[in-house]
Short mmCIF file of C-alpha atoms and ligand atoms in Angstrom, two decimals:
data_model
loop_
_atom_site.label_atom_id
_atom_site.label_comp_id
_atom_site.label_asym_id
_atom_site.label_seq_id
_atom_site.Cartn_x
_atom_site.Cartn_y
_atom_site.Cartn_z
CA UNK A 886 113.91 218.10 165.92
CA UNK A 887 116.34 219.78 163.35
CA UNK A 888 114.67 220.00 159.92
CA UNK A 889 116.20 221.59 156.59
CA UNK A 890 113.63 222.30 154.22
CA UNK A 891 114.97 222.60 150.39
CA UNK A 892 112.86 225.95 149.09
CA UNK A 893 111.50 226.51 145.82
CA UNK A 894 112.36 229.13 143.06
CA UNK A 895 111.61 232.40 145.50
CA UNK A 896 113.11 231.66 149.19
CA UNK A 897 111.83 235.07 150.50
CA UNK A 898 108.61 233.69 150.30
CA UNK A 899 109.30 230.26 151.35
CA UNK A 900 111.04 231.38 154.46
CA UNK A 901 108.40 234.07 154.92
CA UNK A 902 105.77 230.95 155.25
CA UNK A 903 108.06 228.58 157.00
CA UNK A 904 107.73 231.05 160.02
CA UNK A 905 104.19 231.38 159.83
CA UNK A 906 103.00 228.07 159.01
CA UNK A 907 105.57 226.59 161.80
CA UNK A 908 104.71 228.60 164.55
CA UNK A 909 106.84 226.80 167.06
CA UNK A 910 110.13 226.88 164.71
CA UNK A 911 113.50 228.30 165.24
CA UNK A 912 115.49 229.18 161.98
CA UNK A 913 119.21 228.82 162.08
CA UNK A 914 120.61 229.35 158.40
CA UNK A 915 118.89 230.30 154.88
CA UNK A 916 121.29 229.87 152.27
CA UNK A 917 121.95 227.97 149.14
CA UNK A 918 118.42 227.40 148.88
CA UNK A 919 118.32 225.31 152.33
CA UNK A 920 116.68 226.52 155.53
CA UNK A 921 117.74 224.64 158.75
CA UNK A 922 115.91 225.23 161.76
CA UNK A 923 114.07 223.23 164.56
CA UNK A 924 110.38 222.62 165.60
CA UNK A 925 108.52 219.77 167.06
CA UNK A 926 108.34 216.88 164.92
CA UNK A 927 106.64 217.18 161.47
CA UNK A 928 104.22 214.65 160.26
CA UNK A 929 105.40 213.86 156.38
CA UNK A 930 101.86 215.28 154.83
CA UNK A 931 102.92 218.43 156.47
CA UNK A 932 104.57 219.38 153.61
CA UNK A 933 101.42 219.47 151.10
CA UNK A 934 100.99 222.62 153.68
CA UNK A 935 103.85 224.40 151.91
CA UNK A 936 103.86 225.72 148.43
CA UNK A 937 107.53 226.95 149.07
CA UNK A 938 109.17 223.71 150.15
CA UNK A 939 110.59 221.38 147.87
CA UNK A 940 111.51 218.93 150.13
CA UNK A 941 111.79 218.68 153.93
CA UNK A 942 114.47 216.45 155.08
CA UNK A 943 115.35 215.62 158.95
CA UNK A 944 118.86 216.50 160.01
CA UNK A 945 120.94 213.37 161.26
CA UNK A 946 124.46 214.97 162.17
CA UNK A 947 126.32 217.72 162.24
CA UNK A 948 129.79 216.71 160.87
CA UNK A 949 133.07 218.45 160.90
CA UNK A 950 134.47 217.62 157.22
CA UNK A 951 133.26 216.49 154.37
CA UNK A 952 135.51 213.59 154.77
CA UNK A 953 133.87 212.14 157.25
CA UNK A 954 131.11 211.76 154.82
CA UNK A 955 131.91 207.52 153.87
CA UNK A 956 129.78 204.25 152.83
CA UNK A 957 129.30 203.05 156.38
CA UNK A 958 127.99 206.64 157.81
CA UNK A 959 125.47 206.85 155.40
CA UNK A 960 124.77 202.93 155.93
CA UNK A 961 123.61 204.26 159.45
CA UNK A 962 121.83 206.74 158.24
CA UNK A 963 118.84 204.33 156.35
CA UNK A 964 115.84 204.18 158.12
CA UNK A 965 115.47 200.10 159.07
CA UNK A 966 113.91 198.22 156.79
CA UNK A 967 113.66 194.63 154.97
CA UNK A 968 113.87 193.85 151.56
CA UNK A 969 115.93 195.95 148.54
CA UNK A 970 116.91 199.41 149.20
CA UNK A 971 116.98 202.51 147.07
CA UNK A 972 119.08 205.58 147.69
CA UNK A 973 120.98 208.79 146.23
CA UNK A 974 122.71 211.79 147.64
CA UNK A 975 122.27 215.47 146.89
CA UNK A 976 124.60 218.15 148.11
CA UNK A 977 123.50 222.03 148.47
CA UNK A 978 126.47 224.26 148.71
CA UNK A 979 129.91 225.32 148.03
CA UNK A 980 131.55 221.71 147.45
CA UNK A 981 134.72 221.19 145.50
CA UNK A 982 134.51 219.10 142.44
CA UNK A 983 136.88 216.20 144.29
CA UNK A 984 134.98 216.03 146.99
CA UNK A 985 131.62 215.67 145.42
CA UNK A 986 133.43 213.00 143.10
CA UNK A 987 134.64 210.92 146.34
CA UNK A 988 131.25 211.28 147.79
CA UNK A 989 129.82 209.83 144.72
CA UNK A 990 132.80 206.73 144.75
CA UNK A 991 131.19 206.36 148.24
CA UNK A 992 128.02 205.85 146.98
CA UNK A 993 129.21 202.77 144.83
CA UNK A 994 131.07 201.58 148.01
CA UNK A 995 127.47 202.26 150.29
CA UNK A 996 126.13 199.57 147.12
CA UNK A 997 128.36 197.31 147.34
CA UNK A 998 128.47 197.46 151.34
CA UNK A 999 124.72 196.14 150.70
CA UNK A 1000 124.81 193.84 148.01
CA UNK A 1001 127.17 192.12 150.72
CA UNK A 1002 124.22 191.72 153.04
CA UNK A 1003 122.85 190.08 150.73
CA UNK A 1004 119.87 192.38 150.03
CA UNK A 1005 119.50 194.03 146.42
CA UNK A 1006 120.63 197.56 146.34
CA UNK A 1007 120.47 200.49 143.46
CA UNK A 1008 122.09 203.75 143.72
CA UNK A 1009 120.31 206.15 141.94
CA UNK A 1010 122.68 209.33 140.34
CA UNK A 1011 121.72 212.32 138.29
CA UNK A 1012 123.50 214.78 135.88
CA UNK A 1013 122.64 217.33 138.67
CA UNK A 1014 124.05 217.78 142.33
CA UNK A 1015 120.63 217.69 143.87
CA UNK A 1016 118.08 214.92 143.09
CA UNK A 1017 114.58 216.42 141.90
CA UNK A 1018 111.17 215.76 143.38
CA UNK A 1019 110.41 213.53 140.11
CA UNK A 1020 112.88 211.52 140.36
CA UNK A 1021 112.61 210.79 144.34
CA UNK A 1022 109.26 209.84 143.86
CA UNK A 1023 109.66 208.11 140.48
CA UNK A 1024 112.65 205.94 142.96
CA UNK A 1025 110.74 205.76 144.98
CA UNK A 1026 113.39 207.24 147.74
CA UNK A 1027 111.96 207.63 150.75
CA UNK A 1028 109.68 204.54 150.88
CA UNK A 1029 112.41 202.10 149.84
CA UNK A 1030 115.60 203.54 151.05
CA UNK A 1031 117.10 207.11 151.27
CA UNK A 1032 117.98 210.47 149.73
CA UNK A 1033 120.95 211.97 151.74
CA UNK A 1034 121.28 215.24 151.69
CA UNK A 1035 124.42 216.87 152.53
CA UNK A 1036 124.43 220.69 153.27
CA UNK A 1037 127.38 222.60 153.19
CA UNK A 1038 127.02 225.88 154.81
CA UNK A 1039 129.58 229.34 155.89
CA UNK A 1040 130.02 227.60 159.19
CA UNK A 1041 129.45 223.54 159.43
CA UNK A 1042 128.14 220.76 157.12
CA UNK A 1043 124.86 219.10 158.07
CA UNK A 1044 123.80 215.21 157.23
CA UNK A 1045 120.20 214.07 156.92
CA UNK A 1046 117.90 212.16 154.95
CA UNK A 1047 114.92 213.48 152.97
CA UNK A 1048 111.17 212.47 154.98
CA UNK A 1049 108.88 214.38 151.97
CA UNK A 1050 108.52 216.21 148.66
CA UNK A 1051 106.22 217.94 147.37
CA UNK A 1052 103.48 216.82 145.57
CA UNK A 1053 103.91 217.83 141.75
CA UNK A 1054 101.17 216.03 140.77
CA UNK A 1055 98.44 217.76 142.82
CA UNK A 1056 99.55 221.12 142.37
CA UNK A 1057 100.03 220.31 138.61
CA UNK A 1058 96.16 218.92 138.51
CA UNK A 1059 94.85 221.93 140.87
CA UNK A 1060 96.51 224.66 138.24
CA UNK A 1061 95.71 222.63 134.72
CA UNK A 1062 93.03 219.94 135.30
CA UNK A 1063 90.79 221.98 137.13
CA UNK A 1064 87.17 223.43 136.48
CA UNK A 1065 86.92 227.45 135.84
CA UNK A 1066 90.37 227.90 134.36
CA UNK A 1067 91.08 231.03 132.74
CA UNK A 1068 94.33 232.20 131.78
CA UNK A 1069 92.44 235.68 130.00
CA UNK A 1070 91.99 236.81 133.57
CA UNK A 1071 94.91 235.30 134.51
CA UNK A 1072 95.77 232.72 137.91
CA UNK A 1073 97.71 232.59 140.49
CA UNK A 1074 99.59 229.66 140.45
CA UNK A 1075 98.51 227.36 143.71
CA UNK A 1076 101.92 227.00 145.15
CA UNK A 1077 102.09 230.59 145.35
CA UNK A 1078 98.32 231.16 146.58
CA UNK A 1079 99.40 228.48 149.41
CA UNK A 1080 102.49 230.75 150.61
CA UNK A 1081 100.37 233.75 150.64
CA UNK A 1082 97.49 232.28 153.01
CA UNK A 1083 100.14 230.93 154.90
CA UNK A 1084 101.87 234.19 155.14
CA UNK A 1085 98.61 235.57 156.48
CA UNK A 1086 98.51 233.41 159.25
CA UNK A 1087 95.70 233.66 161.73
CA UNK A 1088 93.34 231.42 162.71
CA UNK A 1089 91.79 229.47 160.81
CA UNK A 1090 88.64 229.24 162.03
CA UNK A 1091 87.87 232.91 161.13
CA UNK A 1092 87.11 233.98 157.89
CA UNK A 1093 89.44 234.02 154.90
CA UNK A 1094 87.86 236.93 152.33
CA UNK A 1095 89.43 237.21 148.81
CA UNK A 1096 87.73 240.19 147.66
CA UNK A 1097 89.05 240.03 143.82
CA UNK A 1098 88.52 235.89 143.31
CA UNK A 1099 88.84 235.47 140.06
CA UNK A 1100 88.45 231.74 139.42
CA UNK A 1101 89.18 231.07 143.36
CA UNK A 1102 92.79 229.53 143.51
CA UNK A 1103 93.27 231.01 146.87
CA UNK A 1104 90.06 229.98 148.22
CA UNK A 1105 90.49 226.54 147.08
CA UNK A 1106 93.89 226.53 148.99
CA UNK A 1107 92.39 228.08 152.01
CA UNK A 1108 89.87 225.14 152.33
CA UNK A 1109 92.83 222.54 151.65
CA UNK A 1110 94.52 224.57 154.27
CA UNK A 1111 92.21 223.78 156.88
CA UNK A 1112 90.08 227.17 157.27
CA UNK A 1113 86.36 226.48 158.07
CA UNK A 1114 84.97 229.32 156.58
CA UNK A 1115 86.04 231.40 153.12
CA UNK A 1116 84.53 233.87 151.42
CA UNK A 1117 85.33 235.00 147.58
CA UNK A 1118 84.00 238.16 145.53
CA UNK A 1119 84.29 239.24 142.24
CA UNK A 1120 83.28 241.75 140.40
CA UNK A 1121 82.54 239.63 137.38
CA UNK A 1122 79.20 237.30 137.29
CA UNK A 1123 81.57 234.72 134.95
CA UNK A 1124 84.35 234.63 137.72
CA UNK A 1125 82.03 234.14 140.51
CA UNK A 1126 80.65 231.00 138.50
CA UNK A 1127 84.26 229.81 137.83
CA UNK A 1128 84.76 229.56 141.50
CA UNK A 1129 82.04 227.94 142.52
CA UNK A 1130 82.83 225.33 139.91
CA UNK A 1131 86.13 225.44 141.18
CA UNK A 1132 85.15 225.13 145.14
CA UNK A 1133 82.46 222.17 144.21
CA UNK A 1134 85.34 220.46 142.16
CA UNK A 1135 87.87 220.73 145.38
CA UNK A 1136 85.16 219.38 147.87
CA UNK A 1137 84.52 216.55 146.03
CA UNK A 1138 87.64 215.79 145.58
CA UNK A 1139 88.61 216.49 149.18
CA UNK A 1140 85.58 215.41 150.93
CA UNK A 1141 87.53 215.12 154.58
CA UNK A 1142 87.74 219.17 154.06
CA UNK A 1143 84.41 220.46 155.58
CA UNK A 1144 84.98 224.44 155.22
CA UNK A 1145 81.62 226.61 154.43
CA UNK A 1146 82.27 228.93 151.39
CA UNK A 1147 80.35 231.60 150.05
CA UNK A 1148 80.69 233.44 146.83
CA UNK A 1149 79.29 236.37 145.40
CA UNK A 1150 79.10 239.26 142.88
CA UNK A 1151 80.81 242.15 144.33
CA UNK A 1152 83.21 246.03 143.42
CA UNK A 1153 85.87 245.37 146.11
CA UNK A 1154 85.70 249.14 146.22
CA UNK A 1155 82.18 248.88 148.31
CA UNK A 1156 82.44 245.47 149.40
CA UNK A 1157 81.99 246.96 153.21
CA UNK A 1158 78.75 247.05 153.21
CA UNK A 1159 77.79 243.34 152.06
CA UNK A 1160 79.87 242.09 154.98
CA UNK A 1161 79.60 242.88 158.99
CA UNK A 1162 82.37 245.18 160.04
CA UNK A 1163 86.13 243.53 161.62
CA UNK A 1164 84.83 240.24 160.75
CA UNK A 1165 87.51 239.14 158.50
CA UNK A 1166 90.41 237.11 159.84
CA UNK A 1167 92.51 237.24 156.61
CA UNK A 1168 92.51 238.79 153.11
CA UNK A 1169 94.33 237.24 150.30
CA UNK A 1170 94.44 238.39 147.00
CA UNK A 1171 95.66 239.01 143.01
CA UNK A 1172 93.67 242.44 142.74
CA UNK A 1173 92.90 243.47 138.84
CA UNK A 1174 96.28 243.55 136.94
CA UNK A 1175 95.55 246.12 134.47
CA UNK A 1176 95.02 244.82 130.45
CA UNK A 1177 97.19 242.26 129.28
CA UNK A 1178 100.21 242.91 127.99
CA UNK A 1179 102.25 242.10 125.13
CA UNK A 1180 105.69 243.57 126.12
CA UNK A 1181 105.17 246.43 123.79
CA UNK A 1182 103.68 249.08 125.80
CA UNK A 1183 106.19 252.58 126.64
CA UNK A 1184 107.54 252.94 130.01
CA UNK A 1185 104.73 256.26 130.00
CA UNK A 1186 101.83 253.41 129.39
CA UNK A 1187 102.63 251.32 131.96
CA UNK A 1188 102.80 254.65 134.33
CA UNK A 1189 99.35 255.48 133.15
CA UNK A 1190 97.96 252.01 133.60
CA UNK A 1191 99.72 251.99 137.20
CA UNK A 1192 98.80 255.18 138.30
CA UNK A 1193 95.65 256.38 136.94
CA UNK A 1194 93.69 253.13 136.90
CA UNK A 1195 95.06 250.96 139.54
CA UNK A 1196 96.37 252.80 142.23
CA UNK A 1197 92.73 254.43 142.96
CA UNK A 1198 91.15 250.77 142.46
CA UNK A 1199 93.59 249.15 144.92
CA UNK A 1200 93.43 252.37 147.60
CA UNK A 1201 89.90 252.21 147.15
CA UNK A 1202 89.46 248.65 147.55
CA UNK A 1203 91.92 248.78 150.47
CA UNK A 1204 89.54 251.28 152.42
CA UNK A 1205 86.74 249.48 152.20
CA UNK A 1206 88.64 246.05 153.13
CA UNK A 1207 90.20 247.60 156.11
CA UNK A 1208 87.05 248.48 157.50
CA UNK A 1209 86.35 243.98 157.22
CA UNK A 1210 89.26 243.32 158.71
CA UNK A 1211 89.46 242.47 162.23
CA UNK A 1212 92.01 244.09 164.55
CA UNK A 1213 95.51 242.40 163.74
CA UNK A 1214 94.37 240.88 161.09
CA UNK A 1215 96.41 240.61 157.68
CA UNK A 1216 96.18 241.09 154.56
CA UNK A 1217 98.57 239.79 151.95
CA UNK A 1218 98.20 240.92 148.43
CA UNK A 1219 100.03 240.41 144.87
CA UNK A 1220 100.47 243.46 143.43
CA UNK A 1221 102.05 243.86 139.67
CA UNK A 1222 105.42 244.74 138.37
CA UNK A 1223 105.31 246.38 135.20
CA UNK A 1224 108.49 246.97 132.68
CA UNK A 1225 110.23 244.57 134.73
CA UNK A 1226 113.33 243.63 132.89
CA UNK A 1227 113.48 247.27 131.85
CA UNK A 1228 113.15 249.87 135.06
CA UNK A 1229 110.50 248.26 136.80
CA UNK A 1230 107.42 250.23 138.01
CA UNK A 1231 106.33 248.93 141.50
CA UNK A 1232 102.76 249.27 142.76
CA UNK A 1233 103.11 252.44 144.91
CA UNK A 1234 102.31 250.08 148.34
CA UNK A 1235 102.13 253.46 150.46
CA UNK A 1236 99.66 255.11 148.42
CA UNK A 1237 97.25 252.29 148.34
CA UNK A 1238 97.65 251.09 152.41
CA UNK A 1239 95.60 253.66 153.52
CA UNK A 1240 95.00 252.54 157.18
CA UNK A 1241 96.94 248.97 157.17
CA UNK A 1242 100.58 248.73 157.84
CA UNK A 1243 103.31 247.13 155.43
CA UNK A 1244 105.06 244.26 157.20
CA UNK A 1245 108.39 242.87 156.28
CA UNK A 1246 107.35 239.11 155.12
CA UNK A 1247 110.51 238.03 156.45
CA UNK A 1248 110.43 238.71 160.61
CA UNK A 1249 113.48 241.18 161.72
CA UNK A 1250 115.06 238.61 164.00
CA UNK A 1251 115.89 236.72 160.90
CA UNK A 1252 116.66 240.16 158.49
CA UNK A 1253 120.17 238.97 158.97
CA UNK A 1254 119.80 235.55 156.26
CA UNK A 1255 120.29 238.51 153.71
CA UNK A 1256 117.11 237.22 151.89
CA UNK A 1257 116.00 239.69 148.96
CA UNK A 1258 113.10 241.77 149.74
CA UNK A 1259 111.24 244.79 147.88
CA UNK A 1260 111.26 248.24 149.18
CA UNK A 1261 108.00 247.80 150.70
CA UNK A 1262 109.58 244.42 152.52
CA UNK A 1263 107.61 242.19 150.07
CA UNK A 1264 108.89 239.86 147.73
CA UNK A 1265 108.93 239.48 143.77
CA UNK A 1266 107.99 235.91 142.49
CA UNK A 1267 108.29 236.06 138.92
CA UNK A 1268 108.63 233.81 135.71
CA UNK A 1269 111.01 234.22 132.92
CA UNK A 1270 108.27 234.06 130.41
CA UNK A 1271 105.56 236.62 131.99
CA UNK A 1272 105.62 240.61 130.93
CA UNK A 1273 104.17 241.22 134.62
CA UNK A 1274 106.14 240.62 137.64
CA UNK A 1275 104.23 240.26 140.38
CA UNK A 1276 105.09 241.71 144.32
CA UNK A 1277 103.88 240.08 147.31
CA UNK A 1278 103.17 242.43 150.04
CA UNK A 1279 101.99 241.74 153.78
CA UNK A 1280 99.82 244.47 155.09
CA UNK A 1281 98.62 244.59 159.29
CA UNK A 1282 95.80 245.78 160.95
CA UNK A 1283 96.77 247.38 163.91
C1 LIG B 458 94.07 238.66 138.55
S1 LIG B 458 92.42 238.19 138.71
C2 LIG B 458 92.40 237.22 140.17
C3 LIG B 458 92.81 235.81 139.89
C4 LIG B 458 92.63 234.87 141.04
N1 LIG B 458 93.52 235.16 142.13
C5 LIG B 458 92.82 233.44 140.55
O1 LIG B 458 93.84 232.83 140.85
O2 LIG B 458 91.98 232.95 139.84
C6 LIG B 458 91.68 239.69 139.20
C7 LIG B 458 90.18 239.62 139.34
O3 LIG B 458 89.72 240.88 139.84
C8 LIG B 458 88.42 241.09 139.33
N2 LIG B 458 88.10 242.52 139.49
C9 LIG B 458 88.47 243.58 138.71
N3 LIG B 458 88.02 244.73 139.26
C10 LIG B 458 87.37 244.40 140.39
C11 LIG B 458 86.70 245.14 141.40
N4 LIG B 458 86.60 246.47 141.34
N5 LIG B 458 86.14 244.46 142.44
C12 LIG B 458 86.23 243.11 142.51
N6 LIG B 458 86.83 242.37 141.58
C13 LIG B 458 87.40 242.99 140.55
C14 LIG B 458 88.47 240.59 137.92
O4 LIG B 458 87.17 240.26 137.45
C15 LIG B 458 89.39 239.36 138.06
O5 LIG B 458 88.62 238.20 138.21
#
């Protein structure tokens, strides 16, 4: 089956989990926030498996013009079904302003083409090109109807029709509504904890460790994920009994999740010798970020900060961890960005590796999308309104 899958804010990332969490997929194309590329068929709830998909949709055609894009092609294109029916079109790419108005005349036609059946029909438009998750699901799209989604690429123009979104709602209740918050310590947002675990791969019926858990986002979305057994530390007593609250807020939610957890006080730096040697699967973590920051602090701060407290507490922590992890394991880790809109200053990734291996996030067979990547072959995923950046890094075990 051909897929596109519309990515979110940082396609590096997205891409860089698409290949992991899709094991079986070929990618064709990444560009204009689209990637095409074909697996065995996807269940719909697949999606709540990706934090860095917006929406997968399921390729219909392959068309030579836009032109060929009319009322009684897209009439084809709805799914059967009786009663009223909903629909709206996005377009991703480089279309002309003519063409996207015909296509949208061709909507009104596609209406009327239905109304003459004698069925109800509404046409759903939007100030902007593409059609957001909100109001897909608000339109309820996909259960009554269609989105169509064209894609206009370098080469050739691709027809489908949207099969999921995301689920804003859950991720919204899983970062605000949830037990153990803390925003002091500071959280990784759960789309992005999803991409990293994902990006770890592995099995996931061995152990998932984040050493540094904080209030346990990436546990939680290891469990949601599927693994059977996680295991959080923390240096802090308070964090430890945010996660917990956290974990026993998730399982009740999710009862038909049955993964073991464990959490405990622990220094990252010595955490080898709580846990038996190479029997970690995957690490994922937000180490310590340094003190808060208010945008004020000199360039010569932020070096201090970087260099003289973090980079021993990450190549510390990193010894010890490497000694967990089992061979080929990963380890994915979100490292800060400091002075970002002003010369950043990048975590030094080679200092702190010691005996793990940086990984391009993005395999080389698919280098050639041209997808931004870090000097360490990470991946930023920042937010306008945050002084710290942050840089995702994939480290192996070889
Ligand atoms: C940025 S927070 C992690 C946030 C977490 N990913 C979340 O989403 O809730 C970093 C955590 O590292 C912990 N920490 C700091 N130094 C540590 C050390 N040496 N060993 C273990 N944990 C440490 C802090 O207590 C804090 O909870």
């Amino acid at each position: 089956m051909k897929y596109a899958f519309a990515l979110g804010r940082h396609p590096t990332l997205s891409v860089a989990e698409l290949v992991r969490a899709i094991p079986n997929i070929t990618l064709e194309s990444a560009e204009n926030g689209i990637c095409v590329g074909s697996c065995s068929e996807l269940a719909p709830g697949f999606i709540n498996k990706l934090g860095g998909t917006i929406k997968v949709i399921a390729i219909d055609k392959e068309i030579e013009s836009l032109g060929e894009i009319d009322a009684a092609l897209m009439r084809k294109l709805i799914p059967p079904r009786e009663g009223r029916i909903i629909f709206g079109i996005s377009i991703y790419g480089q279309v002309p302003g003519v063409e996207r108005r015909r296509i949208y005349i061709e909507g009104l036609e596609l209406k009327k083409a239905i109304k003459s059946e004698g069925r109800r029909a509404r046409y759903v438009v939007s100030q902007d090109t593409q059609l957001s998750s909100v109001v897909i699901a608000k339109n309820k799209l996909i259960e009554e109807g269609a989105e169509f989604v064209i894609i206009k690429e370098k080469g050739r123009i691709l027809i489908g029709h949207t099969i999921a979104i995301q689920e804003f709602e859950a991720y919204g209740e899983r970062d605000f509504d949830r037990p153990g918050r803390s925003a002091r310590r500071g959280m990784l947002p759960p789309k992005l904890a999803q991409m990293m675990v994902n990006i770890a791969g592995g099995d996931k019926s061995k152990t998932l460790l984040d050493p540094f858990c904080g209030s346990g986002t990436v546990l939680g979305e290891a469990l949601l994920m599927g693994y059977t057994d996680v295991v959080g530390a923390d240096i802090s007593a308070e964090a430890v009994s945010d996660t917990k609250a956290y974990l026993e807020w998730i399982e009740k939610a999710h009862p038909e999740f049955h993964g073991r957890w464990r959490v405990f006080v622990s220094d990252a730096r010595t955490i080898n010798k709580l846990l038996p040697p190479e029997s970690v699967g995957a690490i994922v973590a937000e180490p310590f970020l340094g003190p808060p920051q208010n945008g004020r602090e000199t360039p010569e701060q932020l070096k201090h900060i970087m260099n003289d407290e973090l980079v021993p507490l990450y190549r510390d922590a990193i010894a010890a961890l490497s000694k967990l992890l089992a061979p080929r394991g990963a380890a994915v880790f979100s490292f800060p960005v400091f002075n970002r809109n002003k010369g950043p200053i990048f975590t030094p990734v080679s200092l702190v590796a010691n005996a793990l291996i940086p990984a391009p996030l993005v395999p080389s067979e698919y280098q050639n999308f041209g997808l931004p990547a870090t000097s360490s072959g990470g991946a930023l995923y920042e937010r306008p309104d945050q002084f710290v950046g942050r840089e995702i890094i994939l480290l192996k075990k070889v």
